[in-house]
Amino acid sequence: NTGAVHIVGAGPGDPDLLTIKALRLLQRADVILYDRLVSDEILNLARRDADRLYVGKAKSNHAVPQDEIEARLIELAREGKMVVRLKGGDPFVFGRGGEELEALRNANIPVFVCPGVTAATGCAAAANMALTHRARAQAVTFVTGHAKDEADPALDWSALAALKNTLVVYMGVTKAETIASKLIEHGRGRETPVAVVENGTRENQKIVKGSLAELPRLIEAGGIKGPALLVIGEVAALADGETLLEIIGKERAAA
Amino acid sequence: NTGAVHIVGAGPGDPDLLTIKALRLLQRADVILYDRLVSDEILNLARRDADRLYVGKAKSNHAVPQDEIEARLIELAREGKMVVRLKGGDPFVFGRGGEELEALRNANIPVFVCPGVTAATGCAAAANMALTHRARAQAVTFVTGHAKDEADPALDWSALAALKNTLVVYMGVTKAETIASKLIEHGRGRETPVAVVENGTRENQKIVKGSLAELPRLIEAGGIKGPALLVIGEVAALADGETLLEIIGKERAAA
């Protein structure tokens, strides 16, 4: 009896933003393989006797290699287990869900995908900032700031800068300086509004906002360490959040 | 006693893809204002005695004007009601949620936003097609094919065609011919894979796939009438779904 694998989106952080389907799958799973961005609050919703296997980055900063995760999923399903592969946000938006799906299909394992609220829409709601807006943005693009081997992200900066709409960068904090300078170099205005949403939808959420040119200073002054989402474009002006002036003012008052 | 308005995403169609938070809000609401894309199955999850007000397009094809919807939300909240404004997908992705939020804030009504699974990620999961993929697409862009006054959508085709990643078009069926020819004219390859997901995540879901050049024929032969999502880019080749040849073959066999 072969089991099955469900690749499940855990949403942006707040456990209430799990889907009903994801909750039901979590409560049925024999084994859950989860990533760094999945909180304990969400894992606590699973069956008490389910095995929970962490496959994200360890303190040493080394993640379980992708092929080992895939081999583990296949092995567990072949043991007849009902396996949930739980990923932050949505599995098909920068989640490597597509690769895992292919590996499982190639191994003839029954596999299903349960979508989730992706970080962009979760953080947008948490910041009260629409991603598209009739008067401000007719399109929204998601990119990731995360690149292999510490290289700069290999993105088409010219096309991204030309598309003067909303740009959302997942995992972009460490590359924020590069991202801002590349966009400005390719013609996006220095005054373009930006918002940075750290731990969006969680209790420790923090939002800072400003202009594209001041993005790196904003991240530093705001003490943003990630996980955080960068939102670049006119809609970012609508976000709830502290400006650089407000952050500096508070620091002075506290000093 | 002023009430409050919750602008809530109902997800892509399958009621199981509501978030836990959305379900809870639906079960608490005194009044629900809902759009065309919200199914009866979802409305049935609300309190039996909640008022349900339809504000989408009627058979005559006229929607309740946006300012009337906003006035109604304000009026109901001022009567002390707990109001849910329920929208298909996510309220901040082509949902006009941003406009309603502004109107309510300007009227000093307490207003909250609950995100939902947007159609793009819901349909991607339903079609087993990742929106981003290490080998195929480093970015994904959402646009809408819906334009005011039957005009063609005012999009920057040159930048969209240059960004050779995943392009998702919401409400794009009636403009599919224009969209395909504009993208090809601006340099996107005729052979670029496309997938069309109609009623994604619902029981009557239908998926057809092919090339950008054959998109209009694919929609016609597949009998796609919408609501449907167009996915353009290398990832579309991964989608489950019937090709034009398969559709034509089935028609011949049935004739």
Short mmCIF file of C-alpha atoms in Angstrom, two decimals:
data_model
loop_
_atom_site.label_atom_id
_atom_site.label_comp_id
_atom_site.label_asym_id
_atom_site.label_seq_id
_atom_site.Cartn_x
_atom_site.Cartn_y
_atom_site.Cartn_z
CA ASN A 1 0.00 0.00 0.00
CA THR A 2 1.59 3.21 -1.21
CA GLY A 3 0.82 6.33 0.75
CA ALA A 4 0.56 9.77 -0.76
CA VAL A 5 2.21 13.15 -0.51
CA HIS A 6 0.31 16.42 -0.16
CA ILE A 7 2.40 19.50 -0.91
CA VAL A 8 0.64 22.09 1.24
CA GLY A 9 0.90 25.86 1.57
CA ALA A 10 0.91 26.99 5.21
CA GLY A 11 0.14 30.61 4.37
CA PRO A 12 2.05 33.73 5.47
CA GLY A 13 2.38 33.03 9.20
CA ASP A 14 -0.86 33.66 11.09
CA PRO A 15 -2.31 30.17 11.73
CA ASP A 16 -5.80 31.56 11.03
CA LEU A 17 -4.66 32.10 7.45
CA LEU A 18 -4.32 28.37 6.82
CA THR A 19 -7.00 27.12 4.46
CA ILE A 20 -9.64 24.72 5.76
CA LYS A 21 -8.17 22.10 3.42
CA ALA A 22 -4.63 22.59 4.76
CA LEU A 23 -5.89 22.24 8.34
CA ARG A 24 -7.70 19.01 7.49
CA LEU A 25 -4.61 17.57 5.76
CA LEU A 26 -2.43 18.52 8.73
CA GLN A 27 -4.83 16.73 11.05
CA ARG A 28 -4.69 13.56 8.93
CA ALA A 29 -0.95 13.41 8.22
CA ASP A 30 1.27 10.65 9.60
CA VAL A 31 4.40 12.67 8.87
CA ILE A 32 5.00 16.38 8.24
CA LEU A 33 8.16 17.68 6.57
CA TYR A 34 8.37 21.42 7.19
CA ASP A 35 10.50 24.43 6.38
CA ARG A 36 11.98 27.30 8.34
CA LEU A 37 9.05 29.63 7.69
CA VAL A 38 6.43 27.36 9.24
CA SER A 39 5.68 28.38 12.83
CA ASP A 40 5.20 26.19 15.91
CA GLU A 41 1.65 27.51 16.19
CA ILE A 42 0.87 25.92 12.84
CA LEU A 43 2.67 22.66 13.63
CA ASN A 44 0.66 22.45 16.85
CA LEU A 45 -2.49 22.11 14.74
CA ALA A 46 -1.32 18.71 13.47
CA ARG A 47 -2.18 15.36 15.07
CA ARG A 48 -0.31 14.96 18.34
CA ASP A 49 1.22 11.68 17.22
CA ALA A 50 2.31 12.86 13.77
CA ASP A 51 6.06 12.83 13.10
CA ARG A 52 7.41 16.31 12.47
CA LEU A 53 10.60 16.49 10.43
CA TYR A 54 12.40 19.79 10.02
CA VAL A 55 14.10 20.12 6.62
CA GLY A 56 14.86 23.83 6.55
CA LYS A 57 18.06 25.65 7.30
CA ALA A 58 19.73 24.65 10.55
CA LYS A 59 21.67 27.02 12.78
CA SER A 60 24.76 26.13 10.80
CA ASN A 61 22.86 27.72 7.89
CA HIS A 62 22.88 24.50 5.86
CA ALA A 63 19.56 23.31 4.56
CA VAL A 64 18.77 19.66 3.86
CA PRO A 65 19.66 19.34 0.16
CA GLN A 66 16.67 19.34 -2.19
CA ASP A 67 17.36 15.84 -3.53
CA GLU A 68 17.46 14.43 0.00
CA ILE A 69 14.08 16.00 0.77
CA GLU A 70 12.66 14.46 -2.39
CA ALA A 71 14.17 11.04 -1.60
CA ARG A 72 12.72 11.22 1.91
CA LEU A 73 9.23 12.06 0.62
CA ILE A 74 9.36 9.10 -1.78
CA GLU A 75 10.61 6.73 0.90
CA LEU A 76 7.92 7.75 3.40
CA ALA A 77 5.13 7.42 0.83
CA ARG A 78 6.44 3.97 -0.15
CA GLU A 79 6.17 2.97 3.52
CA GLY A 80 2.44 3.71 3.16
CA LYS A 81 2.52 7.01 5.03
CA MET A 82 0.18 9.94 4.50
CA VAL A 83 2.84 12.66 4.13
CA VAL A 84 2.33 16.43 4.28
CA ARG A 85 5.11 18.54 2.80
CA LEU A 86 4.39 21.87 4.49
CA LYS A 87 5.77 25.08 2.99
CA GLY A 88 5.47 28.71 4.03
CA GLY A 89 3.08 30.72 1.82
CA ASP A 90 2.06 28.96 -1.40
CA PRO A 91 4.07 25.95 -2.64
CA PHE A 92 4.12 27.16 -6.25
CA VAL A 93 5.45 30.68 -5.59
CA PHE A 94 9.22 30.40 -4.92
CA GLY A 95 8.54 27.24 -2.93
CA ARG A 96 10.28 24.63 -5.10
CA GLY A 97 6.96 22.79 -5.03
CA GLY A 98 7.22 22.22 -8.76
CA GLU A 99 10.47 20.32 -8.40
CA GLU A 100 9.10 18.13 -5.61
CA LEU A 101 5.94 17.43 -7.60
CA GLU A 102 8.02 16.30 -10.60
CA ALA A 103 10.26 14.06 -8.49
CA LEU A 104 7.24 12.40 -6.86
CA ARG A 105 5.44 11.90 -10.16
CA ASN A 106 8.56 10.39 -11.67
CA ALA A 107 8.59 7.93 -8.77
CA ASN A 108 4.89 7.11 -9.31
CA ILE A 109 3.87 8.44 -5.91
CA PRO A 110 0.33 9.86 -5.68
CA VAL A 111 0.87 13.58 -5.13
CA PHE A 112 -1.51 16.50 -4.60
CA VAL A 113 -0.99 20.23 -4.17
CA CYS A 114 -2.93 22.43 -1.74
CA PRO A 115 -2.45 26.15 -2.43
CA GLY A 116 -1.93 28.70 0.31
CA VAL A 117 -2.12 32.44 0.89
CA THR A 118 1.19 33.65 -0.54
CA ALA A 119 3.31 36.08 1.47
CA ALA A 120 2.60 38.96 -0.94
CA THR A 121 -1.16 38.94 -0.41
CA GLY A 122 -0.85 38.11 3.29
CA CYS A 123 1.53 41.02 3.88
CA ALA A 124 -0.51 43.37 1.68
CA ALA A 125 -3.61 42.72 3.80
CA ALA A 126 -1.58 43.11 6.99
CA ALA A 127 -0.24 46.47 5.77
CA ASN A 128 -3.60 47.65 4.37
CA MET A 129 -1.95 48.15 0.98
CA ALA A 130 -3.58 46.81 -2.20
CA LEU A 131 -1.13 45.17 -4.63
CA THR A 132 -3.06 46.42 -7.65
CA HIS A 133 -5.07 49.60 -7.70
CA ARG A 134 -7.03 51.23 -10.51
CA ALA A 135 -5.23 54.54 -10.07
CA ARG A 136 -1.77 53.26 -9.11
CA ALA A 137 -0.87 49.81 -10.49
CA GLN A 138 -2.41 47.65 -13.21
CA ALA A 139 -0.04 44.74 -12.61
CA VAL A 140 2.02 43.09 -9.90
CA THR A 141 5.22 41.09 -10.31
CA PHE A 142 6.74 38.69 -7.77
CA VAL A 143 10.49 38.03 -7.86
CA THR A 144 12.90 36.51 -5.37
CA GLY A 145 16.01 38.20 -4.04
CA HIS A 146 17.43 34.83 -3.17
CA ALA A 147 20.06 33.60 -5.62
CA LYS A 148 22.30 30.57 -5.67
CA ASP A 149 25.84 30.87 -4.31
CA GLU A 150 25.49 34.40 -2.91
CA ALA A 151 25.42 35.79 -6.45
CA ASP A 152 23.16 38.72 -7.25
CA PRO A 153 19.72 37.64 -8.41
CA ALA A 154 19.74 37.07 -12.18
CA LEU A 155 16.79 39.25 -13.06
CA ASP A 156 15.97 41.31 -16.12
CA TRP A 157 16.31 44.68 -14.35
CA SER A 158 15.55 46.65 -17.47
CA ALA A 159 12.17 44.95 -18.01
CA LEU A 160 11.38 45.06 -14.27
CA ALA A 161 12.15 48.79 -14.10
CA ALA A 162 10.16 49.48 -17.28
CA LEU A 163 7.08 47.75 -15.89
CA LYS A 164 6.15 50.67 -13.65
CA ASN A 165 3.74 48.73 -11.51
CA THR A 166 3.99 46.86 -8.21
CA LEU A 167 7.14 44.79 -7.69
CA VAL A 168 7.18 42.39 -4.74
CA VAL A 169 10.53 40.89 -3.74
CA TYR A 170 10.45 37.71 -1.65
CA MET A 171 13.52 37.07 0.52
CA GLY A 172 14.99 40.37 -0.60
CA VAL A 173 16.41 41.91 2.57
CA THR A 174 20.05 40.91 2.15
CA LYS A 175 20.01 41.99 -1.51
CA ALA A 176 17.99 45.18 -0.99
CA GLU A 177 20.87 47.51 -1.79
CA THR A 178 21.57 45.76 -5.10
CA ILE A 179 17.88 45.62 -5.98
CA ALA A 180 17.33 49.34 -5.31
CA SER A 181 20.43 50.44 -7.22
CA LYS A 182 19.73 48.16 -10.21
CA LEU A 183 16.15 49.42 -10.50
CA ILE A 184 17.25 53.06 -10.25
CA GLU A 185 20.08 52.49 -12.76
CA HIS A 186 17.48 51.08 -15.19
CA GLY A 187 15.16 54.04 -14.87
CA ARG A 188 12.85 53.48 -11.92
CA GLY A 189 12.49 56.76 -10.00
CA ARG A 190 14.47 57.27 -6.78
CA GLU A 191 11.28 58.55 -5.14
CA THR A 192 9.27 55.40 -5.94
CA PRO A 193 7.51 54.38 -2.71
CA VAL A 194 8.67 51.20 -0.97
CA ALA A 195 7.39 49.25 2.02
CA VAL A 196 9.15 46.49 3.93
CA VAL A 197 6.95 44.03 5.81
CA GLU A 198 8.80 41.86 8.34
CA ASN A 199 7.03 38.85 9.88
CA GLY A 200 3.86 39.89 8.08
CA THR A 201 0.56 38.65 9.63
CA ARG A 202 2.43 37.48 12.76
CA GLU A 203 2.22 39.09 16.17
CA ASN A 204 5.73 40.50 15.83
CA GLN A 205 4.98 42.12 12.46
CA LYS A 206 6.90 45.29 11.63
CA ILE A 207 6.40 47.62 8.66
CA VAL A 208 8.66 50.42 7.50
CA LYS A 209 8.11 52.62 4.45
CA GLY A 210 9.96 55.19 2.41
CA SER A 211 11.48 55.72 -1.02
CA LEU A 212 13.42 53.36 -3.27
CA ALA A 213 16.62 55.39 -2.84
CA GLU A 214 16.45 55.12 0.95
CA LEU A 215 15.55 51.39 1.02
CA PRO A 216 18.88 50.15 2.45
CA ARG A 217 18.90 52.83 5.20
CA LEU A 218 15.26 52.06 5.97
CA ILE A 219 16.05 48.37 6.48
CA GLU A 220 19.03 49.19 8.68
CA ALA A 221 17.32 51.87 10.76
CA GLY A 222 14.19 49.72 11.10
CA GLY A 223 16.27 46.79 12.33
CA ILE A 224 14.71 44.50 9.72
CA LYS A 225 16.36 41.09 9.84
CA GLY A 226 13.78 39.14 7.84
CA PRO A 227 11.84 37.12 6.91
CA ALA A 228 10.56 40.19 5.12
CA LEU A 229 8.93 41.18 1.89
CA LEU A 230 9.84 44.28 -0.13
CA VAL A 231 7.04 46.05 -1.97
CA ILE A 232 8.16 48.61 -4.55
CA GLY A 233 5.72 50.87 -6.41
CA GLU A 234 3.06 53.54 -5.96
CA VAL A 235 0.86 51.26 -3.83
CA ALA A 236 3.57 51.14 -1.13
CA ALA A 237 2.68 54.75 -0.22
CA LEU A 238 -0.64 53.37 1.09
CA ALA A 239 0.98 50.96 3.56
CA ASP A 240 0.59 51.40 7.29
CA GLY A 241 4.10 51.67 8.68
CA GLU A 242 6.83 53.88 10.06
CA THR A 243 8.89 56.19 7.90
CA LEU A 244 12.63 56.74 8.28
CA LEU A 245 11.95 60.11 9.93
CA GLU A 246 9.61 58.52 12.44
CA ILE A 247 12.09 55.74 13.25
CA ILE A 248 14.92 58.25 13.75
CA GLY A 249 12.65 60.52 15.80
CA LYS A 250 11.74 57.64 18.12
CA GLU A 251 15.39 56.69 18.51
CA ARG A 252 16.30 60.26 19.45
CA ALA A 253 13.44 60.47 21.94
CA ALA A 254 14.59 57.21 23.55
CA ALA A 255 18.25 58.23 23.67
CA ASN B 1 -22.42 51.83 18.23
CA THR B 2 -20.63 51.67 14.91
CA GLY B 3 -20.17 48.26 13.37
CA ALA B 4 -17.22 47.26 11.25
CA VAL B 5 -16.44 46.06 7.75
CA HIS B 6 -14.21 43.09 6.98
CA ILE B 7 -13.04 42.94 3.36
CA VAL B 8 -12.57 39.21 2.92
CA GLY B 9 -11.05 37.04 0.19
CA ALA B 10 -13.18 33.99 -0.57
CA GLY B 11 -10.41 32.18 -2.44
CA PRO B 12 -10.53 30.68 -5.93
CA GLY B 13 -13.80 28.74 -5.73
CA ASP B 14 -13.42 25.50 -3.75
CA PRO B 15 -15.00 26.27 -0.33
CA ASP B 16 -12.21 24.24 1.32
CA LEU B 17 -9.80 26.91 0.13
CA LEU B 18 -11.36 29.54 2.38
CA THR B 19 -9.03 30.47 5.21
CA ILE B 20 -10.00 29.61 8.77
CA LYS B 21 -10.25 33.34 9.44
CA ALA B 22 -12.58 33.95 6.50
CA LEU B 23 -14.83 31.11 7.65
CA ARG B 24 -15.00 32.55 11.16
CA LEU B 25 -15.83 36.04 9.84
CA LEU B 26 -18.54 34.62 7.57
CA GLN B 27 -20.09 32.85 10.54
CA ARG B 28 -20.14 36.08 12.56
CA ALA B 29 -21.37 38.50 9.90
CA ASP B 30 -24.76 40.20 10.10
CA VAL B 31 -24.63 41.14 6.42
CA ILE B 32 -22.58 39.82 3.51
CA LEU B 33 -22.09 41.79 0.29
CA TYR B 34 -20.78 39.45 -2.38
CA ASP B 35 -19.63 39.39 -5.97
CA ARG B 36 -20.31 37.24 -9.00
CA LEU B 37 -17.36 34.93 -8.40
CA VAL B 38 -18.47 33.84 -4.93
CA SER B 39 -20.28 30.49 -5.07
CA ASP B 40 -23.44 29.40 -3.26
CA GLU B 41 -21.42 26.70 -1.49
CA ILE B 42 -19.38 29.44 0.16
CA LEU B 43 -22.38 31.61 1.00
CA ASN B 44 -23.99 28.57 2.64
CA LEU B 45 -21.19 28.59 5.20
CA ALA B 46 -22.46 31.89 6.61
CA ARG B 47 -24.92 32.21 9.48
CA ARG B 48 -28.40 31.19 8.37
CA ASP B 49 -29.90 34.51 9.42
CA ALA B 50 -27.23 36.73 7.82
CA ASP B 51 -28.43 39.05 5.07
CA ARG B 52 -26.82 38.22 1.73
CA LEU B 53 -26.65 41.09 -0.75
CA TYR B 54 -25.49 40.46 -4.30
CA VAL B 55 -23.57 43.40 -5.75
CA GLY B 56 -21.98 41.77 -8.82
CA LYS B 57 -23.07 41.88 -12.42
CA ALA B 58 -26.72 41.05 -13.00
CA LYS B 59 -28.04 39.24 -16.06
CA SER B 60 -28.41 42.60 -17.74
CA ASN B 61 -24.62 42.77 -17.36
CA HIS B 62 -24.75 45.88 -15.20
CA ALA B 63 -22.88 45.75 -11.93
CA VAL B 64 -23.82 47.82 -8.92
CA PRO B 65 -21.64 50.93 -9.33
CA GLN B 66 -18.57 51.01 -7.10
CA ASP B 67 -19.62 54.17 -5.27
CA GLU B 68 -23.00 52.63 -4.42
CA ILE B 69 -21.27 49.56 -2.96
CA GLU B 70 -19.06 51.82 -0.86
CA ALA B 71 -22.04 53.92 0.30
CA ARG B 72 -23.90 50.75 1.25
CA LEU B 73 -20.96 49.41 3.28
CA ILE B 74 -20.71 52.70 5.17
CA GLU B 75 -24.46 52.84 5.81
CA LEU B 76 -24.60 49.26 7.13
CA ALA B 77 -21.61 49.78 9.42
CA ARG B 78 -23.19 52.98 10.76
CA GLU B 79 -26.29 50.94 11.64
CA GLY B 80 -23.98 48.92 13.90
CA LYS B 81 -23.76 45.88 11.63
CA MET B 82 -20.85 43.47 11.39
CA VAL B 83 -20.41 43.53 7.61
CA VAL B 84 -18.41 41.13 5.45
CA ARG B 85 -17.51 42.35 1.98
CA LEU B 86 -16.77 39.02 0.30
CA LYS B 87 -14.67 38.95 -2.88
CA GLY B 88 -13.50 36.10 -5.09
CA GLY B 89 -9.79 35.29 -4.67
CA ASP B 90 -7.83 37.91 -2.73
CA PRO B 91 -9.30 41.40 -2.19
CA PHE B 92 -6.03 43.19 -3.05
CA VAL B 93 -5.36 41.48 -6.38
CA PHE B 94 -7.69 43.06 -8.98
CA GLY B 95 -10.44 43.12 -6.39
CA ARG B 96 -10.90 46.87 -5.91
CA GLY B 97 -10.40 46.17 -2.22
CA GLY B 98 -8.02 49.12 -2.02
CA GLU B 99 -10.70 51.56 -3.16
CA GLU B 100 -13.25 50.21 -0.68
CA LEU B 101 -10.70 50.34 2.14
CA GLU B 102 -9.99 54.00 1.37
CA ALA B 103 -13.67 54.93 1.21
CA LEU B 104 -14.36 53.24 4.55
CA ARG B 105 -11.34 54.84 6.24
CA ASN B 106 -12.39 58.24 4.94
CA ALA B 107 -15.78 57.65 6.55
CA ASN B 108 -14.13 56.62 9.86
CA ILE B 109 -15.54 53.09 9.70
CA PRO B 110 -13.40 50.39 11.39
CA VAL B 111 -12.20 48.26 8.48
CA PHE B 112 -10.06 45.10 8.29
CA VAL B 113 -8.75 43.03 5.40
CA CYS B 114 -8.58 39.23 5.36
CA PRO B 115 -6.44 37.89 2.50
CA GLY B 116 -7.44 34.90 0.40
CA VAL B 117 -5.91 32.38 -1.98
CA THR B 118 -5.72 34.31 -5.22
CA ALA B 119 -6.95 32.70 -8.45
CA ALA B 120 -3.41 32.37 -9.84
CA THR B 121 -2.13 30.15 -7.04
CA GLY B 122 -5.42 28.29 -6.73
CA CYS B 123 -5.48 27.49 -10.44
CA ALA B 124 -1.76 26.65 -10.50
CA ALA B 125 -2.27 24.04 -7.76
CA ALA B 126 -5.34 22.69 -9.54
CA ALA B 127 -3.37 22.34 -12.79
CA ASN B 128 -0.23 20.96 -11.07
CA MET B 129 1.79 23.76 -12.61
CA ALA B 130 4.21 25.82 -10.50
CA LEU B 131 4.09 29.58 -11.23
CA THR B 132 7.82 29.95 -10.62
CA HIS B 133 10.35 27.24 -11.26
CA ARG B 134 14.14 27.27 -10.89
CA ALA B 135 14.65 26.05 -14.45
CA ARG B 136 11.75 27.84 -16.16
CA ALA B 137 10.65 31.09 -14.51
CA GLN B 138 12.27 33.34 -11.90
CA ALA B 139 9.31 35.72 -11.71
CA VAL B 140 5.57 35.84 -12.14
CA THR B 141 3.43 38.81 -13.17
CA PHE B 142 -0.32 39.17 -12.71
CA VAL B 143 -2.27 41.47 -15.04
CA THR B 144 -5.96 41.83 -15.81
CA GLY B 145 -7.50 41.57 -19.25
CA HIS B 146 -10.46 43.55 -18.03
CA ALA B 147 -10.44 47.17 -19.16
CA LYS B 148 -12.92 49.99 -18.78
CA ASP B 149 -15.37 50.68 -21.60
CA GLU B 150 -14.48 47.63 -23.72
CA ALA B 151 -11.13 49.20 -24.58
CA ASP B 152 -8.06 46.99 -24.89
CA PRO B 153 -6.19 46.64 -21.62
CA ALA B 154 -3.69 49.50 -21.24
CA LEU B 155 -0.63 47.42 -20.51
CA ASP B 156 3.03 47.92 -21.27
CA TRP B 157 3.26 45.07 -23.79
CA SER B 158 6.88 45.70 -24.54
CA ALA B 159 7.96 45.30 -20.90
CA LEU B 160 5.61 42.35 -20.39
CA ALA B 161 6.98 40.57 -23.46
CA ALA B 162 10.58 41.33 -22.44
CA LEU B 163 10.07 39.82 -18.99
CA LYS B 164 10.28 36.25 -20.27
CA ASN B 165 8.79 34.68 -17.16
CA THR B 166 5.30 33.62 -16.13
CA LEU B 167 2.48 35.97 -17.09
CA VAL B 168 -0.92 35.34 -15.52
CA VAL B 169 -3.92 37.15 -17.00
CA TYR B 170 -7.01 37.46 -14.82
CA MET B 171 -10.32 37.87 -16.68
CA GLY B 172 -8.49 37.55 -19.98
CA VAL B 173 -10.72 35.30 -22.06
CA THR B 174 -12.54 37.93 -24.09
CA LYS B 175 -9.27 39.79 -24.77
CA ALA B 176 -7.16 36.67 -25.41
CA GLU B 177 -6.70 37.36 -29.12
CA THR B 178 -5.43 40.89 -28.47
CA ILE B 179 -3.19 39.72 -25.63
CA ALA B 180 -1.58 36.95 -27.71
CA SER B 181 -1.00 39.17 -30.73
CA LYS B 182 0.38 42.08 -28.69
CA LEU B 183 2.84 39.81 -26.87
CA ILE B 184 3.98 38.18 -30.13
CA GLU B 185 4.28 41.59 -31.82
CA HIS B 186 6.54 42.71 -28.96
CA GLY B 187 8.82 39.69 -29.23
CA ARG B 188 7.40 36.89 -27.13
CA GLY B 189 7.78 33.61 -29.07
CA ARG B 190 4.76 32.17 -30.90
CA GLU B 191 5.60 28.77 -29.39
CA THR B 192 5.54 30.03 -25.78
CA PRO B 193 3.41 27.54 -23.81
CA VAL B 194 0.01 28.70 -22.54
CA ALA B 195 -2.61 27.13 -20.30
CA VAL B 196 -6.19 28.25 -19.76
CA VAL B 197 -7.83 27.24 -16.48
CA GLU B 198 -11.62 27.67 -16.40
CA ASN B 199 -13.47 27.41 -13.07
CA GLY B 200 -10.19 26.46 -11.42
CA THR B 201 -10.49 24.45 -8.14
CA ARG B 202 -14.24 23.94 -8.73
CA GLU B 203 -15.87 20.66 -9.68
CA ASN B 204 -16.48 21.86 -13.22
CA GLN B 205 -12.83 22.86 -13.74
CA LYS B 206 -11.50 22.61 -17.31
CA ILE B 207 -7.91 23.08 -18.48
CA VAL B 208 -6.65 23.44 -22.04
CA LYS B 209 -3.04 24.03 -23.09
CA GLY B 210 -1.07 24.88 -26.19
CA SER B 211 1.06 27.66 -27.66
CA LEU B 212 0.67 31.44 -27.50
CA ALA B 213 -0.06 31.61 -31.25
CA GLU B 214 -2.93 29.15 -30.94
CA LEU B 215 -4.44 30.71 -27.78
CA PRO B 216 -7.62 32.09 -29.41
CA ARG B 217 -8.32 28.77 -31.25
CA LEU B 218 -7.65 26.87 -28.02
CA ILE B 219 -10.23 28.93 -26.15
CA GLU B 220 -12.78 28.51 -28.92
CA ALA B 221 -12.23 24.77 -29.44
CA GLY B 222 -12.15 24.18 -25.68
CA GLY B 223 -15.46 25.99 -25.25
CA ILE B 224 -13.97 28.23 -22.57
CA LYS B 225 -16.49 30.85 -21.50
CA GLY B 226 -14.85 31.99 -18.28
CA PRO B 227 -14.28 32.74 -15.49
CA ALA B 228 -10.85 31.63 -16.58
CA LEU B 229 -7.22 32.43 -16.02
CA LEU B 230 -4.59 32.54 -18.79
CA VAL B 231 -1.08 31.40 -17.88
CA ILE B 232 1.61 32.29 -20.41
CA GLY B 233 5.21 31.07 -20.12
CA GLU B 234 7.39 27.96 -19.94
CA VAL B 235 5.66 26.68 -16.78
CA ALA B 236 2.39 26.29 -18.72
CA ALA B 237 3.91 23.27 -20.48
CA LEU B 238 3.74 21.49 -17.10
CA ALA B 239 -0.02 21.97 -16.68
CA ASP B 240 -2.39 19.03 -16.70
CA GLY B 241 -4.88 19.69 -19.50
CA GLU B 242 -6.01 18.91 -23.01
CA THR B 243 -4.16 20.13 -26.08
CA LEU B 244 -5.84 21.43 -29.23
CA LEU B 245 -5.07 18.14 -30.98
CA GLU B 246 -6.68 16.16 -28.18
CA ILE B 247 -9.77 18.37 -28.18
CA ILE B 248 -10.15 18.08 -31.94
CA GLY B 249 -9.53 14.31 -31.77
CA LYS B 250 -12.28 13.90 -29.18
CA GLU B 251 -14.68 15.98 -31.24
CA ARG B 252 -14.01 13.81 -34.30
CA ALA B 253 -14.47 10.62 -32.32
CA ALA B 254 -17.78 11.92 -30.98
CA ALA B 255 -19.04 13.08 -34.39
#
